[in-house]
PDB file of C-alpha atoms and ligand atoms in Angstrom:
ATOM      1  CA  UNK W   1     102.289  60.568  45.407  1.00 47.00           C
ATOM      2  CA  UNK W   2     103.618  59.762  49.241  1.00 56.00           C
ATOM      3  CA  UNK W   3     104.928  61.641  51.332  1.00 52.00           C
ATOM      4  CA  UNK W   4     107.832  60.931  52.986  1.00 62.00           C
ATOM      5  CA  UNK W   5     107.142  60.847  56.870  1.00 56.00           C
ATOM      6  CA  UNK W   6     109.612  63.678  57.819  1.00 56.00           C
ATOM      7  CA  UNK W   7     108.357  65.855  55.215  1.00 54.00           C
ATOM      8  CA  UNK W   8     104.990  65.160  56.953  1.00 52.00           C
ATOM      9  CA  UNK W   9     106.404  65.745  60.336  1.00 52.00           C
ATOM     10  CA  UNK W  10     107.950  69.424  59.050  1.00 52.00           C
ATOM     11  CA  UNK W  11     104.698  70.446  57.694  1.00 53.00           C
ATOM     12  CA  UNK W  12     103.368  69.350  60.517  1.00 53.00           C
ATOM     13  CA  UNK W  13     105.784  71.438  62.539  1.00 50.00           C
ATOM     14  CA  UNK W  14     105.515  74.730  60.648  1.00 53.00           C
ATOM     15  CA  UNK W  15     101.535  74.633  61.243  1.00 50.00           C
ATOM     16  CA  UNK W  16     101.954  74.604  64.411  1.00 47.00           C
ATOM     17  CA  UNK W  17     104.496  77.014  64.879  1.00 48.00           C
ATOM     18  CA  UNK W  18     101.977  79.117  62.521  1.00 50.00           C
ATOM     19  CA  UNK W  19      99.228  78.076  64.866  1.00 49.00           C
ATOM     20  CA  UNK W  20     101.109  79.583  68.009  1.00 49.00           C
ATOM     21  CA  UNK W  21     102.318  82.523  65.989  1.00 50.00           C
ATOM     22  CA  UNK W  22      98.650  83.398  64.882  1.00 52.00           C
ATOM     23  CA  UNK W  23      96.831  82.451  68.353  1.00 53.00           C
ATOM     24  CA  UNK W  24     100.100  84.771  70.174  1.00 48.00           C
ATOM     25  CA  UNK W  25      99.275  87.512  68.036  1.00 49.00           C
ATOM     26  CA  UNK W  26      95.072  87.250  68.578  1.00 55.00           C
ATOM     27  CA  UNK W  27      96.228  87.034  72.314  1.00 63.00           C
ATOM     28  CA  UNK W  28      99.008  89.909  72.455  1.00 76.00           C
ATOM     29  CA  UNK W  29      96.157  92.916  72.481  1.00 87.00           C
ATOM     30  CA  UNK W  30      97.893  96.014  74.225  1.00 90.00           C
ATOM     31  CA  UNK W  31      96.486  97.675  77.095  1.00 94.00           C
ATOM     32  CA  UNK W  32      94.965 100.590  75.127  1.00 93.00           C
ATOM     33  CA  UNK W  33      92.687  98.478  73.588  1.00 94.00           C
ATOM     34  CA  UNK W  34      90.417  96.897  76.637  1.00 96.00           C
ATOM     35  CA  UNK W  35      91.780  98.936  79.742  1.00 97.00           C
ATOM     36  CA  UNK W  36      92.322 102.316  81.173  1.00 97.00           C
ATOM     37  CA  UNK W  37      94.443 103.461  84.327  1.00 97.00           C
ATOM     38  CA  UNK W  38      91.932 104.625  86.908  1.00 96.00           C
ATOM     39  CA  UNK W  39      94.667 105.676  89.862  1.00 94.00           C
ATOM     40  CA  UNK W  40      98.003 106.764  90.113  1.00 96.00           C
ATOM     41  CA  UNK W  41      99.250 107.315  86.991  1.00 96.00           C
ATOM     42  CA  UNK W  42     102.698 108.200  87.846  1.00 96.00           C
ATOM     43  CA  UNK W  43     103.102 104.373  89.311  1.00 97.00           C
ATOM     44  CA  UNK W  44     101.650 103.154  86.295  1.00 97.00           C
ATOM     45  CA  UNK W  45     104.859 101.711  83.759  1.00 97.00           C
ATOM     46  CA  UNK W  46     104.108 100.384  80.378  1.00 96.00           C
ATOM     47  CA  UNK W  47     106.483  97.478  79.123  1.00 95.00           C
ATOM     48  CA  UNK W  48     107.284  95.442  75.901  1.00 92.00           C
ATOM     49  CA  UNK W  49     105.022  98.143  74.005  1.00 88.00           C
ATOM     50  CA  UNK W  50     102.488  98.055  76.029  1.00 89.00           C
ATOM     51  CA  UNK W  51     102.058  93.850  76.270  1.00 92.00           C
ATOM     52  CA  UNK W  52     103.104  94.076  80.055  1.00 96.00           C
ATOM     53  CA  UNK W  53     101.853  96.729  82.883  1.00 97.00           C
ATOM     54  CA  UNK W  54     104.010  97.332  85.839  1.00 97.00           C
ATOM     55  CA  UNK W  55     102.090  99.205  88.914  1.00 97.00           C
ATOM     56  CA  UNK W  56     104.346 100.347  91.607  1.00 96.00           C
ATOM     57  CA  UNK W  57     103.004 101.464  95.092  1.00 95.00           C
ATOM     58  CA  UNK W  58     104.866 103.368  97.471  1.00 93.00           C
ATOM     59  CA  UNK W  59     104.333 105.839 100.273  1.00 90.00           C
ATOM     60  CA  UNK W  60     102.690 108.489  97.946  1.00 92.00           C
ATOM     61  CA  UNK W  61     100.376 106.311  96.164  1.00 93.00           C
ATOM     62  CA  UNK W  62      98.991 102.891  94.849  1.00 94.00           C
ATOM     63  CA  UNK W  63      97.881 102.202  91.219  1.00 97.00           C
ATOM     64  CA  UNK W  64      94.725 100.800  89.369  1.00 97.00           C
ATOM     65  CA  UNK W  65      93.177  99.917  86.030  1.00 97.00           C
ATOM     66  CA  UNK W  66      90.003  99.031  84.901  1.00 98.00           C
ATOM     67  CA  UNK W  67      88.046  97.372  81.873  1.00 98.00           C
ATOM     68  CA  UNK W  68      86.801 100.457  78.929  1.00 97.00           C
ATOM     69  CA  UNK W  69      83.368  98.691  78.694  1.00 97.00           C
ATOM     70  CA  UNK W  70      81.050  96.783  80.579  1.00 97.00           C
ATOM     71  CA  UNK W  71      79.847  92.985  79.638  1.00 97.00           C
ATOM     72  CA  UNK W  72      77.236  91.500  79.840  1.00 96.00           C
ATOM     73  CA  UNK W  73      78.849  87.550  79.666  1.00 95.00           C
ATOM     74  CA  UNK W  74      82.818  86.736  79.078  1.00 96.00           C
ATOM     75  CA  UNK W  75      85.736  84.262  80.005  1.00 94.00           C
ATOM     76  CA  UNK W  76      88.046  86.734  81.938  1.00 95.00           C
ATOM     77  CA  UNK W  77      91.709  86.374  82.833  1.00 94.00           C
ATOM     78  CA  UNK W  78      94.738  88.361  83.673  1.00 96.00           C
ATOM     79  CA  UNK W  79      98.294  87.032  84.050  1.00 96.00           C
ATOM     80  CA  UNK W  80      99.520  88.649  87.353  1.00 96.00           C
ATOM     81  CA  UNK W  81     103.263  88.436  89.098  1.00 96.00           C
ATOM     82  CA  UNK W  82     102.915  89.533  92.672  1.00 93.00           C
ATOM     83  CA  UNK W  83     105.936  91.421  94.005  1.00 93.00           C
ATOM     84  CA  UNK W  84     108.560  89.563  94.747  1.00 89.00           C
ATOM     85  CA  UNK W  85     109.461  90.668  97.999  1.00 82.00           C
ATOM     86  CA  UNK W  86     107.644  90.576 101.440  1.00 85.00           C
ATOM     87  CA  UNK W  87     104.482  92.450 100.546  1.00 86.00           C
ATOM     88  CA  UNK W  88     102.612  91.778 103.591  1.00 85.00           C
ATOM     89  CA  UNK W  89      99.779  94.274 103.831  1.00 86.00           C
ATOM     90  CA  UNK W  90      99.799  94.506 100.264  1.00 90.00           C
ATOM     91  CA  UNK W  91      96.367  93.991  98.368  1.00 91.00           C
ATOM     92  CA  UNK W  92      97.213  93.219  94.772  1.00 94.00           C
ATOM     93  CA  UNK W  93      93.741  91.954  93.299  1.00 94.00           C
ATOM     94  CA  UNK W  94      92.196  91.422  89.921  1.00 96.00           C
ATOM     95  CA  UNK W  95      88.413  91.377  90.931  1.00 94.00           C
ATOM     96  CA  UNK W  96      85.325  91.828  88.968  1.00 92.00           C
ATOM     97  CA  UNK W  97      82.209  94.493  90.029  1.00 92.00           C
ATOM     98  CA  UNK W  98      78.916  93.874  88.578  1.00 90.00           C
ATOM     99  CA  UNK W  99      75.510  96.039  88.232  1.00 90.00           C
ATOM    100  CA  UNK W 100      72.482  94.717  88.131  1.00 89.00           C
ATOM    101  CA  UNK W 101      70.665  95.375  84.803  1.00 81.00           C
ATOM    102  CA  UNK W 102      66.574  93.918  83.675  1.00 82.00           C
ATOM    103  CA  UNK W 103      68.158  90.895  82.054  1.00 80.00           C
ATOM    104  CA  UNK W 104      71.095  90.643  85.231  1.00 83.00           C
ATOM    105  CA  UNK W 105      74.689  91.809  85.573  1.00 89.00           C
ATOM    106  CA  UNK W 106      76.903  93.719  83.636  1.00 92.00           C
ATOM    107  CA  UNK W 107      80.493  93.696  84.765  1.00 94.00           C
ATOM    108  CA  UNK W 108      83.849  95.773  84.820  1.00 95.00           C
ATOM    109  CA  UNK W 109      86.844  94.362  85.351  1.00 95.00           C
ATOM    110  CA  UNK W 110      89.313  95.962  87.785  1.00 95.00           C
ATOM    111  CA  UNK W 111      93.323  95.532  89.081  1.00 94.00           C
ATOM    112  CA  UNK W 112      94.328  97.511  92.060  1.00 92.00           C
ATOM    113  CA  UNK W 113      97.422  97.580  94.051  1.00 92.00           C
ATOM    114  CA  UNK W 114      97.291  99.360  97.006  1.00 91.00           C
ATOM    115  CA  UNK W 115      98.274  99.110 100.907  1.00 87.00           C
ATOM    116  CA  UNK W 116      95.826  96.761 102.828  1.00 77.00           C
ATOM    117  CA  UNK W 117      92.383  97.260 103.687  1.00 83.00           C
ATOM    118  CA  UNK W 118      92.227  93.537 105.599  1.00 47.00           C
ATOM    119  CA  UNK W 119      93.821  90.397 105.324  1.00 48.00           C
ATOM    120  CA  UNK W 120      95.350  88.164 107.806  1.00 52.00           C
ATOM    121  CA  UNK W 121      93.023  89.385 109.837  1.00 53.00           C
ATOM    122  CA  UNK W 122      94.376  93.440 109.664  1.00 56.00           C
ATOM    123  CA  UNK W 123      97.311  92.091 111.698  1.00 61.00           C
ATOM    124  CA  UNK W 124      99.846  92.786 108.727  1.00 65.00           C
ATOM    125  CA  UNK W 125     100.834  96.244 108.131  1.00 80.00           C
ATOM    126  CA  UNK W 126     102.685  97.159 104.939  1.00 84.00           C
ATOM    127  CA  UNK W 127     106.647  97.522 105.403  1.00 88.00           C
ATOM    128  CA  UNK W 128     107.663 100.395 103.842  1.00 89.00           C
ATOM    129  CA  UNK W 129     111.556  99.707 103.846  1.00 91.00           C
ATOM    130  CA  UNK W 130     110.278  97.816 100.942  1.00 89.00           C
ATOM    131  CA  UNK W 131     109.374 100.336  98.644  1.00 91.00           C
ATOM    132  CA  UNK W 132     108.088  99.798  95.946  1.00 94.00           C
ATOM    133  CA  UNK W 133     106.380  97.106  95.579  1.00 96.00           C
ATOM    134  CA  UNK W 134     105.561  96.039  92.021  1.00 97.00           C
ATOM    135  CA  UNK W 135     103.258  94.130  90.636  1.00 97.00           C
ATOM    136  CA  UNK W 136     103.319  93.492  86.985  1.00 97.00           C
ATOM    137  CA  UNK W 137      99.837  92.466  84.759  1.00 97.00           C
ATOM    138  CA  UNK W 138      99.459  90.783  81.177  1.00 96.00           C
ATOM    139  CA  UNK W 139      97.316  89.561  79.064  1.00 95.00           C
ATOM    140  CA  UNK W 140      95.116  92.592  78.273  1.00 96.00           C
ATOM    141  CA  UNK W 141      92.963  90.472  75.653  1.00 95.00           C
ATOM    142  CA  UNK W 142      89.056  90.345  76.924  1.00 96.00           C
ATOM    143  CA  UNK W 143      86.852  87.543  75.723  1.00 96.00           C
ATOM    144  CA  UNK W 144      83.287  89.267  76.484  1.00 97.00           C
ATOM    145  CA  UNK W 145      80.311  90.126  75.394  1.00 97.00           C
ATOM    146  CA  UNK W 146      80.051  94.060  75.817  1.00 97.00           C
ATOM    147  CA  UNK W 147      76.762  95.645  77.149  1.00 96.00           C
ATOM    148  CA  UNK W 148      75.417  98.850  78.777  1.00 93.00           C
ATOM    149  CA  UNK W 149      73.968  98.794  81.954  1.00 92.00           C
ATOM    150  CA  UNK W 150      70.895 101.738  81.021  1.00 91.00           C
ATOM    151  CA  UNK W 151      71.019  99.637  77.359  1.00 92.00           C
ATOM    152  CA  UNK W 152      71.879  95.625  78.143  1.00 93.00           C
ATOM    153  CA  UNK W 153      72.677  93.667  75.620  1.00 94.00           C
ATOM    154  CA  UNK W 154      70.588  90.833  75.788  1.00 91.00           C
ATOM    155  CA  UNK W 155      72.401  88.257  73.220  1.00 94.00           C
ATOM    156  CA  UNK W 156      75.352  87.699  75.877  1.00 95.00           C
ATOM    157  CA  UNK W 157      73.187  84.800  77.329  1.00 93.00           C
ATOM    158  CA  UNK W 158      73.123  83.205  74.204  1.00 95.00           C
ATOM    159  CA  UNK W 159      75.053  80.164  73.424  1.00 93.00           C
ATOM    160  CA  UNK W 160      76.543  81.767  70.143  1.00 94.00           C
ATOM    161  CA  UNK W 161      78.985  82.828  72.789  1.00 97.00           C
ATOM    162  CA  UNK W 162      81.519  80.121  73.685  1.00 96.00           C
ATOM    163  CA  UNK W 163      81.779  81.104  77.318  1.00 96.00           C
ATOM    164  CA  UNK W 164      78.576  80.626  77.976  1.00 96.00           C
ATOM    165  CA  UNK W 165      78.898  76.797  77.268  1.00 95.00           C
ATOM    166  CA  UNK W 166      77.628  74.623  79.810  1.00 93.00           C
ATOM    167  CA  UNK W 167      81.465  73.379  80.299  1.00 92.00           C
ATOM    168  CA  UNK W 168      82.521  76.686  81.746  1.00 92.00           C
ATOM    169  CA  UNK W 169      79.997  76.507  84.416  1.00 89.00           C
ATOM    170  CA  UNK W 170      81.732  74.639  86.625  1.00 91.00           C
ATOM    171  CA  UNK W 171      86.195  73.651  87.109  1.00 93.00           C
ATOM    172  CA  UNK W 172      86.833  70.396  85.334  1.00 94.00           C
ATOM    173  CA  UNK W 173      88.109  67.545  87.877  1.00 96.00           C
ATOM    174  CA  UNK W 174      91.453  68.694  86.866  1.00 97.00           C
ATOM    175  CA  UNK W 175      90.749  72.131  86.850  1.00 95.00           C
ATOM    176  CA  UNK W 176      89.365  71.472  90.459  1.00 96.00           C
ATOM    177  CA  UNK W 177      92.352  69.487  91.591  1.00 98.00           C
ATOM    178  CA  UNK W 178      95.055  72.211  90.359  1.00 97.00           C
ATOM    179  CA  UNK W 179      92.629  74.898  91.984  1.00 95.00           C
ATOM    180  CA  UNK W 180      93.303  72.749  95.443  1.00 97.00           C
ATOM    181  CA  UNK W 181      96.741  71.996  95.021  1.00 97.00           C
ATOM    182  CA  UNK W 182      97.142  76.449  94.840  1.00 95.00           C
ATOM    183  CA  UNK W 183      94.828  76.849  97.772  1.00 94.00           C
ATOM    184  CA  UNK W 184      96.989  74.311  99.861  1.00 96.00           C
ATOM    185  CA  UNK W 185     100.300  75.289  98.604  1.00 97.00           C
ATOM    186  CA  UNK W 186     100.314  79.360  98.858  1.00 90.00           C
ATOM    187  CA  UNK W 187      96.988  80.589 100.777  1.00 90.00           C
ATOM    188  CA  UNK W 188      97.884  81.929 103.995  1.00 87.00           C
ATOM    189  CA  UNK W 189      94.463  83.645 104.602  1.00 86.00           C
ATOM    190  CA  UNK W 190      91.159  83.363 103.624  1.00 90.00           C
ATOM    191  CA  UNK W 191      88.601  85.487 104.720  1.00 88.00           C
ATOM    192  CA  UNK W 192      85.603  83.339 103.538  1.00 92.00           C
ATOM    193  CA  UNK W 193      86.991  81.204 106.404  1.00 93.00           C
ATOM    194  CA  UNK W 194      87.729  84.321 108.898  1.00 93.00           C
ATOM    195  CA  UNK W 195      84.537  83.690 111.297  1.00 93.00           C
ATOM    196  CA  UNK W 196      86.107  86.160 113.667  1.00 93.00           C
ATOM    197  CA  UNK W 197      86.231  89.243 111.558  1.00 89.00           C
ATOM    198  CA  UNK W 198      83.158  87.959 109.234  1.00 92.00           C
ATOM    199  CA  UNK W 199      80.511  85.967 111.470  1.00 94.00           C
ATOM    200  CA  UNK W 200      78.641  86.048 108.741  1.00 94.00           C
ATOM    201  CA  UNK W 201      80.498  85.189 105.877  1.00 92.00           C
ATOM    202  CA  UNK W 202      79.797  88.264 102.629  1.00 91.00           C
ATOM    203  CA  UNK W 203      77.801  87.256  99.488  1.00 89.00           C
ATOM    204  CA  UNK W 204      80.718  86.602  97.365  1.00 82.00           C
ATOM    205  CA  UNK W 205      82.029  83.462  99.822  1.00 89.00           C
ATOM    206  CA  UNK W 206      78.507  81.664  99.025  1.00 81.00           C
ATOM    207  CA  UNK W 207      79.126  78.744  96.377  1.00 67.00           C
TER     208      UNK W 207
HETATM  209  C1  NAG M   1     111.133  95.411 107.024  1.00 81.32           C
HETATM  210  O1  NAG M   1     111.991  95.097 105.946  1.00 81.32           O
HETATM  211  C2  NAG M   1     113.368  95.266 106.249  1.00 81.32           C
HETATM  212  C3  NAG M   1     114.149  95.069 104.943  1.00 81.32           C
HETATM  213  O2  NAG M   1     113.770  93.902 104.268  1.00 81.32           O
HETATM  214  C4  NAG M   1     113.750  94.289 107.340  1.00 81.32           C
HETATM  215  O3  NAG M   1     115.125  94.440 107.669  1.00 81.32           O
HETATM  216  C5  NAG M   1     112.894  94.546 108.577  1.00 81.32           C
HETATM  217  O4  NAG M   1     113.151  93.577 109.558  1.00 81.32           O
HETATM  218  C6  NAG M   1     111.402  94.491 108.205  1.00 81.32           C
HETATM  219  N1  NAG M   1     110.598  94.915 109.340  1.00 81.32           N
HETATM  220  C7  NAG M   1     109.594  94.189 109.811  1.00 81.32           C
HETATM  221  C8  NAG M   1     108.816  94.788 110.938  1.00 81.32           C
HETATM  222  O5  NAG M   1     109.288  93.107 109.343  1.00 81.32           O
END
């Protein structure tokens, strides 16, 4: 028997709704489940049951999270909306820190949000009539391959992990391009480029 092409085309349609539904849900891990606050907890706000994490800094204090485990390998992302009002001398960051193990890194995942240690040079100071400033973090879901620094875990080289696909070495052409169009659109600072403050540029500017 034939189908008849919209009945095709609605079956088609619920799949994929069931496809977003499923993938959403696989994606929607709370905060609980990967991360832990590491610094002010009293500027620390849990939304939309704990989906969303709002960290508020004021005069008293900053905020901070950080990654439960270590890994060894992973594909790491966080959605983050910067505060939406002039937070010059604000540092809100999403950085990685890694220790060297006999096979090679294991890294934790961090978020602070706290006044400025240096950009632009240290010229901007923080302006507190602003208070607070908020910053708000999602996407708690961490695609990694856990490890122990004293113990490593020596299958998160291996290529049953996706991330560790030769195509996530590098940024696709397009991947590159979007990267570029950020950089020229919204940096105001770099520091990898700040041969005043950094004659000699730190490791991490090296590519
Ligand atoms: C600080 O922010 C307030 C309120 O937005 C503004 O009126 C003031 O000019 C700012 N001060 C500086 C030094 O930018």
């Amino acid at each position: 028997m034939d189908f008849h092409p919209w009945v095709i085309m609605v079956i088609a349609l619920i799949s994929f709704k069931i496809f977003f539904l499923f993938n959403n849900a696989l994606r929607n891990t709370g905060f609980n489940e990967n991360y832990t606050v590491t610094l002010g907890n009293q500027h620390v706000l849990f939304l939309n049951q704990g989906r969303e994490v709002q960290l508020s800094l004021d005069r008293s204090s900053g905020a901070g999270f950080q990654s439960k485990e270590y890994f060894g390998s992973g594909y790491f992302q966080m959605r983050i909306k910067l505060p939406d009002k002039d937070s010059a001398g604000v540092v809100t960051a999403f950085y990685i820190s890694t220790t060297t193990n006999s096979y090679g890194t294991d890294t934790k995942l961090y978020t602070v949000h706290l006044p400025l240690v240096a950009n632009d040079g240290g010229r901007s100071k923080a302006n507190y009539s602003n208070v607070p400033f908020q910053a708000h973090f999602r996407d708690f879901n961490i695609d990694g391959c856990p490890s122990i620094p004293t113990n490593p875990n020596k299958e998160c080289h291996s290529t049953k992990y996706w991330w560790n696909g030769k195509k996530y070495n590098h940024l696709n052409p397009n991947q590159l391009k979007a990267y570029e169009n950020v950089r020229k659109k919204y940096m105001t600072y770099d520091y990898c480029a700040d041969r005043r403050r950094y004659p000699t540029p730190p490791p991490e500017c090296i590519r």
